[in-house]
Coordinates of C-alpha atoms and ligand atoms in Angstrom, one line a residue:
X396 CA 15.3 -5.8 -0.5
X397 CA 15.2 -2.1 -1.4
X398 CA 15.7 -2.6 -5.1
X399 CA 12.8 -2.4 -7.5
X400 CA 12.8 -2.5 -11.3
X401 CA 9.4 -1.5 -12.8
X402 CA 8.3 -3.9 -15.5
X403 CA 8.0 -1.1 -18.1
X404 CA 8.4 -3.3 -21.1
X405 CA 5.5 -5.4 -19.9
X406 CA 3.3 -2.4 -19.3
X407 CA 3.9 -1.1 -22.8
X408 CA 3.2 -4.6 -24.3
X409 CA -0.2 -4.7 -22.5
X410 CA -1.3 -1.2 -23.2
X411 CA -0.1 -0.9 -26.7
X412 CA -0.2 -4.4 -28.2
X413 CA -2.7 -6.4 -26.2
X414 CA -5.4 -3.8 -25.4
X415 CA -4.6 -1.2 -28.1
X416 CA -5.4 1.4 -25.5
X417 CA -4.6 4.3 -27.8
X418 CA -7.5 3.4 -30.1
X419 CA -9.9 3.5 -27.1
X420 CA -8.5 6.8 -25.7
X421 CA -8.8 8.4 -29.1
X422 CA -12.5 7.8 -29.3
X423 CA -13.4 8.6 -25.6
X424 CA -14.2 12.3 -25.0
X425 CA -11.8 13.8 -22.5
X426 CA -9.1 11.2 -23.3
X427 CA -7.9 12.4 -26.6
X428 CA -4.8 14.1 -25.1
X429 CA -3.5 10.8 -23.8
X430 CA -0.9 9.8 -26.4
X431 CA 1.5 6.8 -26.4
X432 CA 4.4 9.1 -25.7
X433 CA 2.7 10.8 -22.8
X434 CA 1.8 7.4 -21.3
X435 CA 5.3 6.1 -21.6
X436 CA 6.6 9.3 -19.9
X437 CA 4.1 8.9 -17.0
X438 CA 5.1 5.3 -16.5
X439 CA 8.8 6.0 -16.6
X440 CA 8.4 8.8 -14.1
X441 CA 6.2 6.6 -11.8
X442 CA 8.9 3.9 -12.0
X443 CA 11.5 6.5 -11.0
X444 CA 9.5 7.6 -7.9
X445 CA 8.8 4.0 -7.0
X446 CA 12.4 2.9 -7.1
X447 CA 14.1 6.1 -5.8
X448 CA 11.6 7.5 -3.3
X449 CA 9.5 4.6 -2.1
X450 CA 11.5 1.4 -2.3
X451 CA 14.5 2.6 -0.2
X452 CA 12.3 3.2 2.9
X453 CA 10.2 0.0 2.5
X454 CA 12.3 -2.3 4.6
X455 CA 13.2 0.3 7.2
X456 CA 9.6 1.4 7.5
X457 CA 8.7 -2.2 8.3
X458 CA 11.3 -2.5 11.0
X459 CA 10.6 0.9 12.6
X460 CA 6.8 0.7 12.4
X461 CA 4.5 3.5 13.7
X462 CA 4.5 5.0 17.2
X463 CA 1.5 6.1 19.2
X464 CA 1.8 8.6 22.0
X465 CA -1.1 10.4 23.6
X466 CA -3.3 10.3 20.5
X467 CA -0.6 11.3 18.0
X468 CA 1.0 8.8 15.6
X469 CA 4.5 9.1 14.2
X470 CA 5.2 7.3 10.9
X471 CA 8.6 5.8 10.0
X472 CA 11.5 8.0 9.0
X473 CA 11.2 9.3 5.4
X474 CA 7.5 8.6 5.1
X475 CA 6.4 12.2 5.4
X476 CA 8.9 13.4 2.8
X477 CA 8.0 10.6 0.4
X478 CA 4.2 11.2 0.9
X479 CA 4.8 14.9 0.2
X480 CA 6.6 14.0 -3.0
X481 CA 3.7 11.8 -4.1
X482 CA 1.2 14.6 -3.5
X483 CA 3.4 17.3 -5.1
X484 CA 4.1 15.1 -8.1
X485 CA 0.4 14.7 -8.8
X486 CA 0.4 10.9 -8.0
X487 CA -2.6 11.2 -5.7
X488 CA -4.8 13.1 -8.1
X489 CA -4.2 10.8 -11.2
X490 CA -7.8 9.9 -11.5
X491 CA -9.2 13.1 -9.9
X492 CA -11.7 15.4 -11.6
X493 CA -9.8 18.1 -13.6
X494 CA -12.5 20.7 -12.6
X495 CA -11.1 20.5 -9.0
X496 CA -7.4 20.1 -9.8
X497 CA -7.4 16.4 -10.6
X498 CA -5.7 15.0 -13.8
X499 CA -8.5 12.7 -15.1
X500 CA -6.0 10.1 -16.3
X501 CA -7.4 6.7 -17.6
X502 CA -7.6 3.9 -15.1
X503 CA -6.0 1.6 -17.6
X504 CA -2.8 3.6 -17.0
X505 CA -3.2 4.4 -13.3
X506 CA -3.6 0.7 -12.2
X507 CA -0.1 0.2 -13.4
X508 CA 1.2 3.2 -11.4
X509 CA -0.6 1.7 -8.4
X510 CA 1.1 -1.7 -9.0
X511 CA 4.5 0.0 -9.0
X512 CA 3.8 1.9 -5.8
X513 CA 2.5 -1.1 -4.0
X514 CA 5.5 -3.1 -5.1
X515 CA 7.9 -0.5 -3.9
X516 CA 6.2 0.4 -0.6
X517 CA 2.8 -0.9 0.3
X518 CA 2.6 0.7 3.7
X519 CA 3.3 4.2 2.5
X520 CA 1.1 3.9 -0.6
X521 CA -1.9 2.8 1.5
X522 CA -2.1 6.4 2.9
X523 CA -2.3 7.6 -0.6
X524 CA -4.9 5.1 -1.7
X525 CA -7.2 6.0 1.2
X526 CA -6.7 9.7 0.3
X527 CA -7.5 9.2 -3.4
X528 CA -10.5 7.0 -2.5
X529 CA -12.0 9.6 -0.1
X530 CA -11.5 12.2 -2.8
X531 CA -13.3 10.0 -5.3
X532 CA -16.3 9.5 -2.9
X533 CA -16.5 13.3 -2.2
X534 CA -16.3 14.0 -5.9
X535 CA -19.1 11.6 -6.6
X536 CA -21.5 12.6 -3.8
X537 CA -20.4 15.9 -2.3
X538 CA -22.1 19.3 -3.0
X539 CA -20.3 21.8 -5.1
X540 CA -19.2 23.8 -2.0
X541 CA -17.8 20.6 -0.4
X542 CA -16.0 19.6 -3.5
X543 CA -14.4 23.0 -3.9
X544 CA -13.3 23.0 -0.3
X545 CA -12.0 19.5 0.2
X546 CA -10.8 18.1 -3.2
X547 CA -7.8 20.3 -4.0
X548 CA -6.0 19.6 -0.7
X549 CA -6.8 15.9 -0.9
X550 CA -5.6 15.8 -4.5
X551 CA -2.3 17.5 -3.7
X552 CA -1.6 15.4 -0.6
X553 CA -1.8 18.3 1.9
X554 CA -4.7 16.4 3.5
X555 CA -5.2 12.7 3.9
X556 CA -8.3 10.5 3.8
X557 CA -9.7 7.7 6.0
X558 CA -12.7 5.3 5.7
X559 CA -14.4 4.7 9.0
X560 CA -16.8 1.7 8.9
X561 CA -15.7 -1.1 11.1
X562 CA -16.6 -1.3 14.8
X563 CA -15.8 -3.9 17.3
X564 CA -19.2 -5.7 16.8
X565 CA -19.6 -4.7 13.1
X566 CA -17.1 -6.1 10.6
X567 CA -18.5 -7.9 7.6
X568 CA -21.9 -7.1 8.9
X569 CA -22.1 -3.3 8.7
X570 CA -25.8 -3.5 9.6
X571 CA -24.6 -3.8 13.2
X572 CA -22.9 -0.3 13.2
X573 CA -23.8 1.7 16.4
X574 CA -22.1 5.1 15.8
X575 CA -24.7 7.8 16.0
X576 CA -25.1 11.2 14.3
X577 CA -27.4 13.9 15.9
X578 CA -28.5 16.7 13.7
X579 CA -27.7 20.3 14.9
X580 CA -29.6 23.5 14.3
X581 CA -26.7 24.8 12.1
X582 CA -27.1 21.9 9.6
X583 CA -24.0 20.0 11.0
X584 CA -24.2 16.7 12.9
X585 CA -22.6 15.5 16.2
X586 CA -21.0 12.1 15.5
X587 CA -20.4 9.8 18.5
X588 CA -19.0 6.3 18.5
X589 CA -15.9 4.1 18.3
X590 CA -14.4 2.8 15.1
X591 CA -11.9 0.0 14.9
X592 CA -8.9 -0.7 12.6
X593 CA -8.9 2.5 10.6
X594 CA -6.1 2.7 8.1
X595 CA -4.6 6.2 8.2
X596 CA -7.1 7.3 10.9
X597 CA -4.3 9.3 12.5
X598 CA -0.8 10.1 11.3
X599 CA 1.8 12.8 10.9
X600 CA 2.0 12.9 7.1
X601 CA -0.6 15.6 6.4
X602 CA -1.9 18.8 8.1
X603 CA -5.5 17.4 8.1
X604 CA -7.3 14.1 7.8
X605 CA -10.8 13.7 6.3
X606 CA -12.7 10.8 7.8
X607 CA -15.7 9.4 5.9
X608 CA -17.8 7.9 8.7
X609 CA -20.8 5.5 8.5
X610 CA -23.2 6.3 11.3
X611 CA -26.9 6.3 12.2
X612 CA -29.3 9.2 12.3
X613 CA -31.8 9.2 15.3
X614 CA -34.7 8.0 13.1
X615 CA -32.7 5.4 11.2
X616 CA -34.1 2.0 10.5
X617 CA -32.1 -1.0 11.8
X618 CA -29.6 -2.7 9.5
X619 CA -27.6 -1.4 6.5
X620 CA -30.6 0.6 5.3
X621 CA -30.2 2.9 8.3
X622 CA -26.7 4.1 7.6
X623 CA -25.7 7.5 6.5
X624 CA -22.2 8.9 5.6
X625 CA -20.6 11.8 7.3
X626 CA -17.5 13.9 6.5
X627 CA -15.6 14.4 9.7
X628 CA -12.4 16.3 9.4
X629 CA -9.6 16.2 12.0
X630 CA -9.4 20.0 11.9
X631 CA -12.5 22.0 11.0
X632 CA -12.3 23.9 7.7
X633 CA -13.8 27.3 7.1
X634 CA -15.5 28.5 3.8
X635 CA -12.1 29.6 2.4
X636 CA -10.6 26.3 3.1
X637 CA -8.5 27.5 6.1
X638 CA -7.9 25.1 9.0
X639 CA -9.8 26.0 12.3
X640 CA -10.1 24.3 15.6
X641 CA -9.3 20.6 16.3
X642 CA -12.4 18.4 15.9
X643 CA -13.4 16.0 18.6
X644 CA -12.0 12.8 17.3
X645 CA -9.0 11.0 18.6
X646 CA -6.8 7.9 18.0
X647 CA -7.0 5.8 21.2
X648 CA -4.3 3.4 20.1
X649 CA -2.7 1.8 17.1
X650 CA -2.6 -2.0 16.3
X651 CA 0.4 -4.2 16.5
X652 CA 0.2 -6.2 13.3
X653 CA 1.6 -9.1 11.2
X654 CA 2.5 -6.8 8.3
X655 CA 2.1 -3.3 6.7
X656 CA 3.8 -2.0 9.8
X657 CA 4.4 1.4 8.4
X658 CA 0.7 1.8 7.9
X659 CA -0.9 3.1 11.1
X660 CA -4.2 1.3 12.0
X661 CA -6.1 3.2 14.6
X662 CA -8.8 2.6 17.1
X663 CA -10.7 5.9 16.8
X664 CA -13.1 7.7 19.1
X665 CA -15.6 10.3 17.8
X666 CA -16.8 12.2 20.8
X667 CA -19.5 14.4 19.5
X668 CA -17.3 15.3 16.6
X669 CA -18.7 17.8 14.1
X670 CA -19.6 16.2 10.8
X671 CA -21.4 16.9 7.5
X672 CA -23.8 14.6 5.8
X673 CA -22.6 13.5 2.3
X674 CA -25.2 12.0 0.0
X675 CA -28.7 11.2 1.1
X676 CA -29.8 10.2 4.6
X677 CA -30.0 6.4 5.1
X678 CA -28.1 5.9 1.8
X679 CA -24.7 5.9 3.4
X680 CA -23.8 2.3 2.4
X681 CA -24.4 3.1 -1.3
X682 CA -22.5 6.3 -0.9
X683 CA -19.6 4.6 0.8
X684 CA -19.6 1.9 -1.9
X685 CA -18.1 4.4 -4.2
X686 CA -15.1 4.5 -2.0
X687 CA -15.2 0.8 -1.2
X688 CA -15.2 -0.2 -4.9
X689 CA -12.3 2.1 -5.6
X690 CA -10.4 0.6 -2.6
X691 CA -11.3 -3.0 -3.6
X692 CA -9.6 -2.8 -7.0
X693 CA -6.7 -1.0 -5.2
X694 CA -6.4 -3.8 -2.7
X695 CA -6.3 -6.2 -5.6
X696 CA -3.4 -4.1 -6.9
X697 CA -1.7 -4.5 -3.5
X698 CA -1.8 -8.2 -4.0
X699 CA -0.5 -7.9 -7.5
X700 CA 2.2 -5.3 -6.7
X701 CA 3.6 -7.4 -3.9
X702 CA 3.6 -10.6 -5.9
X703 CA 5.3 -8.8 -8.8
X704 CA 8.2 -7.6 -6.7
X705 CA 8.4 -11.0 -5.0
X706 CA 8.7 -12.9 -8.4
X707 CA 11.2 -10.4 -9.5
X708 CA 13.3 -11.1 -6.4
X709 CA 12.9 -14.9 -6.7
X710 CA 13.9 -14.9 -10.4
X711 CA 17.1 -13.0 -9.7
X712 CA 17.9 -15.2 -6.7
X713 CA 17.3 -18.5 -8.5
X714 CA 19.6 -17.5 -11.3
X715 CA 22.6 -17.1 -9.0
X716 CA 21.9 -19.7 -6.3
X717 CA 23.9 -22.9 -7.1
X718 CA 22.6 -26.2 -5.7
X719 CA 22.5 -29.7 -7.1
X720 CA 22.6 -30.8 -10.7
X721 CA 20.0 -30.8 -13.4
X722 CA 18.3 -34.1 -13.8
X723 CA 19.5 -34.5 -17.5
X724 CA 23.1 -33.8 -16.6
X725 CA 25.1 -30.7 -15.5
X726 CA 24.2 -27.4 -17.1
X727 CA 27.4 -25.7 -15.7
X728 CA 29.9 -28.6 -15.3
X729 CA 32.7 -26.0 -14.6
X730 CA 30.8 -24.8 -11.5
X731 CA 30.4 -26.5 -8.1
X732 CA 26.7 -27.0 -8.9
X733 CA 24.0 -25.8 -11.3
X734 CA 21.8 -22.8 -10.6
X735 CA 18.5 -23.9 -9.1
X736 CA 16.7 -22.7 -12.2
X737 CA 17.9 -26.1 -13.6
X738 CA 15.5 -28.0 -11.4
X739 CA 12.0 -28.7 -12.8
X740 CA 10.4 -28.0 -9.5
X741 CA 12.0 -24.6 -9.1
X742 CA 11.0 -23.8 -12.7
X743 CA 7.4 -24.8 -11.7
X744 CA 7.5 -22.3 -8.9
X745 CA 8.9 -19.5 -11.0
X746 CA 6.6 -20.1 -13.9
X747 CA 3.4 -20.3 -11.7
X748 CA 4.4 -16.9 -10.4
X749 CA 5.0 -15.5 -13.8
X750 CA 1.8 -16.8 -15.2
X751 CA -0.3 -15.5 -12.4
X752 CA 1.5 -12.1 -12.0
X753 CA 1.5 -11.3 -15.7
X754 CA -2.0 -12.6 -16.1
X755 CA -3.1 -10.6 -13.1
X756 CA -1.6 -7.4 -14.6
X757 CA -3.5 -8.0 -17.8
X758 CA -6.7 -8.6 -15.7
X759 CA -6.2 -5.3 -13.9
X760 CA -6.0 -3.4 -17.2
X761 CA -9.1 -5.2 -18.4
X762 CA -11.0 -3.9 -15.3
X763 CA -9.4 -0.4 -15.8
X764 CA -10.7 -0.4 -19.4
X765 CA -14.3 -1.0 -18.2
X766 CA -13.9 1.7 -15.5
X767 CA -12.7 4.2 -18.2
X768 CA -15.8 3.3 -20.3
X769 CA -18.1 3.9 -17.3
X770 CA -16.6 7.3 -16.8
X771 CA -15.9 8.6 -20.3
X772 CA -18.0 6.8 -22.9
X773 CA -20.6 9.1 -24.5
X774 CA -22.9 6.2 -25.4
X775 CA -25.4 5.5 -22.6
X776 CA -25.7 1.8 -23.5
X777 CA -22.0 1.4 -23.5
X778 CA -21.6 3.1 -20.2
X779 CA -24.4 1.0 -18.6
X780 CA -22.9 -2.2 -20.0
X781 CA -19.4 -1.3 -18.7
X782 CA -20.9 -0.5 -15.2
X783 CA -22.4 -4.0 -15.1
X784 CA -19.0 -5.5 -16.1
X785 CA -17.2 -3.4 -13.4
X786 CA -19.7 -4.8 -10.8
X787 CA -19.0 -8.3 -12.0
X788 CA -15.2 -7.9 -12.1
X789 CA -14.6 -5.9 -8.9
X790 CA -15.0 -8.8 -6.4
X791 CA -12.8 -11.0 -8.6
X792 CA -10.2 -8.3 -8.9
X793 CA -10.1 -7.9 -5.1
X794 CA -10.2 -11.6 -4.2
X795 CA -8.4 -13.3 -7.0
X796 CA -5.6 -10.9 -7.3
X797 CA -4.9 -11.0 -3.5
X798 CA -5.4 -14.8 -3.2
X799 CA -3.1 -15.5 -6.1
X800 CA -0.8 -12.6 -4.9
X801 CA -0.2 -14.3 -1.6
X802 CA 0.3 -17.7 -3.3
X803 CA 3.0 -16.1 -5.4
X804 CA 4.7 -14.3 -2.5
X805 CA 4.9 -17.6 -0.6
X806 CA 6.2 -19.4 -3.7
X807 CA 8.8 -16.7 -4.1
X808 CA 9.8 -17.2 -0.5
X809 CA 10.1 -20.9 -1.2
X810 CA 12.4 -20.3 -4.1
X811 CA 14.8 -18.5 -1.6
X812 CA 14.9 -21.7 0.6
X813 CA 16.0 -20.8 4.2
X814 CA 17.0 -17.3 3.1
X815 CA 13.4 -16.7 2.4
X816 CA 12.6 -17.0 6.1
X817 CA 15.4 -14.6 7.1
X818 CA 14.4 -10.9 7.5
X819 CA 17.4 -9.5 5.6
X820 CA 16.5 -10.9 2.2
X821 CA 13.2 -8.9 2.4
X822 CA 11.0 -11.5 0.7
X823 CA 9.3 -12.5 4.0
X824 CA 8.0 -8.9 4.3
X825 CA 6.2 -9.3 1.0
X826 CA 4.4 -12.3 2.4
X827 CA 3.5 -10.5 5.6
X828 CA 2.4 -7.3 3.8
X829 CA 0.3 -9.3 1.3
X830 CA -1.7 -11.3 3.9
X831 CA -4.0 -8.4 5.0
X832 CA -5.1 -7.8 1.4
X833 CA -7.2 -11.0 1.6
X834 CA -8.9 -9.8 4.7
X835 CA -9.7 -6.0 4.6
X836 CA -12.0 -4.2 2.3
X837 CA -14.4 -7.1 2.8
X838 CA -12.8 -10.5 3.2
X839 CA -12.3 -12.6 0.2
X840 CA -15.1 -14.8 1.4
X841 CA -17.4 -11.8 1.3
X842 CA -16.2 -10.9 -2.2
X843 CA -17.1 -14.4 -3.4
X844 CA -20.6 -14.1 -1.9
X845 CA -21.0 -10.8 -3.7
X846 CA -20.0 -12.3 -7.0
X847 CA -22.3 -15.3 -6.9
X848 CA -25.2 -13.6 -5.1
X849 CA -25.5 -10.1 -6.4
X850 CA -23.6 -10.3 -9.6
X851 CA -24.5 -13.7 -11.0
X852 CA -27.7 -15.2 -9.5
X853 CA -29.6 -11.9 -9.2
X854 CA -29.8 -11.4 -13.0
X855 CA -29.9 -15.0 -13.9
X856 CA -26.3 -14.9 -15.2
X857 CA -27.1 -12.3 -17.9
X858 CA -24.1 -10.0 -17.1
X859 CA -21.7 -12.9 -17.0
X860 CA -23.0 -14.2 -20.3
X861 CA -22.7 -10.7 -21.9
X862 CA -19.2 -10.4 -20.6
X863 CA -18.1 -13.8 -21.9
X864 CA -19.7 -12.9 -25.3
X865 CA -17.6 -9.7 -25.3
X866 CA -14.4 -11.6 -24.6
X867 CA -15.2 -14.2 -27.2
X868 CA -15.6 -11.6 -29.8
X869 CA -12.3 -10.1 -29.0
X870 CA -10.2 -13.3 -29.5
X871 CA -9.1 -13.9 -33.0
X872 CA -10.1 -17.3 -34.3
X873 CA -6.6 -18.1 -35.5
X874 CA -5.2 -17.5 -32.0
X875 CA -3.1 -20.5 -30.9
X876 CA -5.2 -21.0 -27.7
X877 CA -8.6 -20.1 -29.2
X878 CA -10.1 -23.6 -28.9
X879 CA -8.9 -24.2 -25.4
X880 CA -10.2 -20.7 -24.3
X881 CA -13.6 -21.1 -25.9
X882 CA -14.0 -24.5 -24.3
X883 CA -13.4 -22.9 -20.9
X884 CA -16.0 -20.2 -21.7
X885 CA -18.5 -22.9 -22.7
X886 CA -17.9 -24.7 -19.5
X887 CA -18.2 -21.6 -17.3
X888 CA -21.6 -20.8 -18.9
X889 CA -22.8 -24.4 -18.5
X890 CA -21.7 -24.5 -14.8
X891 CA -23.4 -21.1 -14.2
X892 CA -26.7 -22.2 -15.8
X893 CA -26.6 -25.4 -13.7
X894 CA -25.9 -23.5 -10.5
X895 CA -28.7 -21.0 -11.1
X896 CA -31.1 -24.0 -11.2
X897 CA -29.7 -25.8 -8.2
X898 CA -29.4 -22.7 -6.0
X899 CA -33.2 -22.3 -6.2
X900 CA -33.6 -25.7 -4.5
X901 CA -30.7 -25.4 -2.0
X902 CA -30.4 -22.1 0.0
X903 CA -26.9 -23.1 1.2
X904 CA -25.5 -23.9 -2.2
X905 CA -24.4 -20.3 -3.2
X906 CA -22.4 -19.8 -0.1
X907 CA -21.0 -23.3 -0.2
X908 CA -19.5 -22.9 -3.7
X909 CA -18.9 -19.1 -3.8
X910 CA -15.1 -19.2 -3.4
X911 CA -14.7 -22.0 -5.9
X912 CA -16.9 -20.2 -8.4
X913 CA -14.9 -17.0 -8.0
X914 CA -11.7 -18.9 -8.7
X915 CA -13.2 -20.7 -11.7
X916 CA -14.2 -17.3 -13.1
X917 CA -10.7 -16.0 -12.4
X918 CA -8.8 -18.9 -14.1
X919 CA -11.2 -18.8 -17.1
X920 CA -10.7 -15.0 -17.7
X921 CA -6.9 -15.5 -17.3
X922 CA -7.1 -18.1 -20.0
X923 CA -8.5 -15.5 -22.4
X924 CA -5.9 -13.0 -21.3
X925 CA -3.1 -15.5 -21.9
X926 CA -4.6 -16.5 -25.3
X927 CA -4.6 -12.8 -26.2
X928 CA -1.1 -12.1 -24.9
X929 CA 0.2 -15.1 -26.8
X930 CA -1.5 -13.9 -30.0
X931 CA -0.1 -10.4 -29.6
X932 CA 3.5 -11.5 -28.7
X933 CA 6.2 -10.6 -31.2
X934 CA 9.0 -12.7 -32.6
X935 CA 11.7 -11.3 -30.2
X936 CA 12.9 -12.7 -26.9
X937 CA 10.3 -10.8 -25.0
X938 CA 7.5 -12.3 -27.2
X939 CA 9.0 -15.7 -26.9
X940 CA 8.9 -15.5 -23.1
X941 CA 5.2 -14.6 -23.4
X942 CA 4.5 -17.6 -25.5
X943 CA 6.4 -20.0 -23.1
X944 CA 4.4 -18.6 -20.2
X945 CA 1.1 -18.8 -22.1
X946 CA 1.8 -22.5 -22.8
X947 CA 2.7 -23.1 -19.2
X948 CA -0.6 -21.4 -18.1
X949 CA -2.7 -23.7 -20.4
X950 CA -0.8 -26.9 -19.5
X951 CA -0.1 -26.5 -15.8
X952 CA -2.2 -23.7 -14.2
X953 CA -5.5 -23.9 -16.0
X954 CA -6.2 -27.5 -15.0
X955 CA -6.9 -26.2 -11.5
X956 CA -10.3 -25.2 -13.1
X957 CA -11.2 -28.9 -13.6
X958 CA -10.9 -29.5 -9.8
X959 CA -13.0 -26.4 -9.1
X960 CA -15.8 -27.6 -11.4
X961 CA -15.9 -31.0 -9.6
X962 CA -16.3 -29.2 -6.3
X963 CA -19.0 -26.8 -7.6
X964 CA -21.0 -29.8 -8.9
X965 CA -21.2 -31.3 -5.5
X966 CA -24.2 -30.4 -3.3
X967 CA -23.9 -28.4 0.0
X968 CA -24.4 -31.5 2.2
X969 CA -20.7 -32.1 2.6
X970 CA -20.6 -28.8 4.5
X971 CA -24.1 -28.4 6.0
X972 CA -24.7 -31.9 7.3
X973 CA -21.9 -31.4 9.7
X974 CA -23.2 -30.6 13.2
X975 CA -22.1 -27.2 14.7
X976 CA -20.7 -28.9 17.7
X977 CA -18.0 -30.5 15.5
X978 CA -16.2 -27.2 15.2
Ligands
FAD1146 C1 -4.9 -3.8 9.1 C2 -6.3 -3.5 9.0 C3 -6.7 -2.3 8.3 C4 -8.1 -2.1 8.2 N1 -8.5 -0.9 7.7 C5 -9.8 -0.5 7.7 C6 -10.3 0.8 7.4 O1 -9.5 1.6 7.0 N2 -11.6 1.1 7.5 C7 -12.5 0.2 8.0 O2 -13.7 0.6 8.1 N3 -12.1 -1.1 8.3 C8 -10.8 -1.4 8.2 N4 -10.4 -2.7 8.5 C9 -11.4 -3.7 8.9 C10 -11.6 -4.8 7.9 O3 -12.3 -4.3 6.8 C11 -12.4 -5.9 8.6 O4 -11.5 -6.5 9.5 C12 -12.9 -7.0 7.6 O5 -13.9 -6.4 6.8 C13 -13.5 -8.2 8.3 O6 -14.3 -7.9 9.4 P1 -14.0 -8.6 10.8 O7 -12.6 -8.4 11.1 O8 -15.0 -8.1 11.7 O9 -14.3 -10.1 10.5 P2 -15.7 -10.9 10.6 O10 -16.8 -10.1 9.9 O11 -15.9 -11.3 12.0 O12 -15.4 -12.2 9.8 C14 -14.8 -13.4 10.4 C15 -14.9 -14.5 9.3 O13 -16.2 -14.9 9.0 C16 -16.5 -14.7 7.6 N5 -17.8 -14.2 7.4 C17 -18.4 -13.2 8.1 N6 -19.7 -13.0 7.7 C18 -19.9 -13.8 6.6 C19 -21.0 -14.1 5.7 N7 -22.1 -13.4 5.8 N8 -20.8 -15.1 4.8 C20 -19.7 -15.8 4.7 N9 -18.6 -15.6 5.5 C21 -18.7 -14.6 6.5 C22 -15.4 -13.8 7.1 O14 -15.2 -14.0 5.7 C23 -14.2 -14.1 8.0 O15 -13.5 -15.2 7.4 C24 -9.1 -3.0 8.6 C25 -8.6 -4.2 9.2 C26 -7.3 -4.5 9.4 C27 -6.9 -5.7 10.1

């Protein structure tokens, strides 16, 4: 399946009608040049790149995969050319700082570009995501000299980026990291250790690769408080930015994987490689979190992008596949059978996908809006509030978009019947490529712990309440789904208050209900998004489709929240009374 049609009409509806992005951009300093026409042009050009440059090498890239030989990695045919096109076209510097050659575009816009690129070719775009994430981290924490030297070539795609945290014994628990960094007389560090599963750790797409490595200084305390972050380039770079000798890091092998086969995942060895400290000593985790948070939303977009192309394929297939007759009598009596869209169960599958994908896209823009406020608002209180909302929403964006993303990819595959299991139709690749998004960048289980522990319990639910108040204020009282949405908000607040009390008595409770709570939060916010989309939909066919889907969401998807609430109200005994030996 190398065809991809970007949902441009949907993008415009969300930015212009639902979120009135223009009004926001006009009042944010630095954003005033972002006009509706400009945004439309950027989206159209992004759609062109996605469908012409990225989608045609998606399936072939999956079949070919990457090859490792003696420390070098060869990516699939066409990847280098397409990556160069992304860099030269400015698609890797969209959010970059204009002082160093970035474009400073709003995140509300660029999440949609990310969606398109992930839909068209997830494996290829992952190299770009790691590059943009590394640049963002350097921009946030690097010295002026480091920014001048490293940002321009990362922004234009001449160099790539990699994030080096995981080690064989240290995955979710980064406190177990053993890689060491010894200070040298010249101010550099010798980095020694082995890192596992590095996306884009080695490849042939760029002339240099900048690794951001978590390691321990000799005097470091144990655990996560003893980590520092080091910039370790594949080729050393002189003051003028010219490439020098090869640094002492090496890919020992690449992984054979279930999906994202065009994305090279390396086992890396740093053998006294030369590195530079970025940020403060022992604050490496906080420094790296700049990159991780960027990547977490981006991984959410991977889930969304893949489910978006999957639902597009499923809809097209269902309309032309003839099997059986509609329960209320033939829809096409002149044909041998009706299209499978006549069957209520197939409609269920297609509408669940639509409700979750379109709701997810609106959710991504909502997160993008808060990120833009953090970066560009001139009012300190507004920036602080938005930063708290970003903290609350990031684990949900990562986990809910990828969990629902995989659900939708599997449903799309189901709509294809047997053809969905066959490689040539392409839909099985979406399922395989989506699965990793639930695992990396912190598993979805870890995201759920983050939400309930750090973002909800720690401040007694204050940020969550403020966020819900903000959403309530933004929903017109005469909206068709106003009452249903506010009832969901009331319930979320009541469930949260009850949890805060019960978690004080039961140390296992937060972990026991974390995933259910994240899902409840996700379905509740999607209710608000669907209520808003419904309220903003026009009288045309497009608007009517939005209203049908909104109704379906409230009638058939949102009731999942009832079951989640029942589970959350149970105590942790159902899990914790079970003896370890039973597993
Ligand atoms: C294809 C691929 C690409 C990757 N790319 C990168 C990369 O570029 N850079 C990088 O640094 N890493 C990368 N990773 C590593 C990835 O981020 C880790 O695999 C992931 O964070 C999980 O760690 P783990 O595999 O050690 O699982 P573990 O930490 O062993 O977890 C196993 C299970 O236990 C659960 N669990 C663990 N601890 C807790 C807890 N405290 N509470 C509740 N549940 C818990 C987890 O949710 C999971 O279900 C990549 C991995 C893969 C497979």
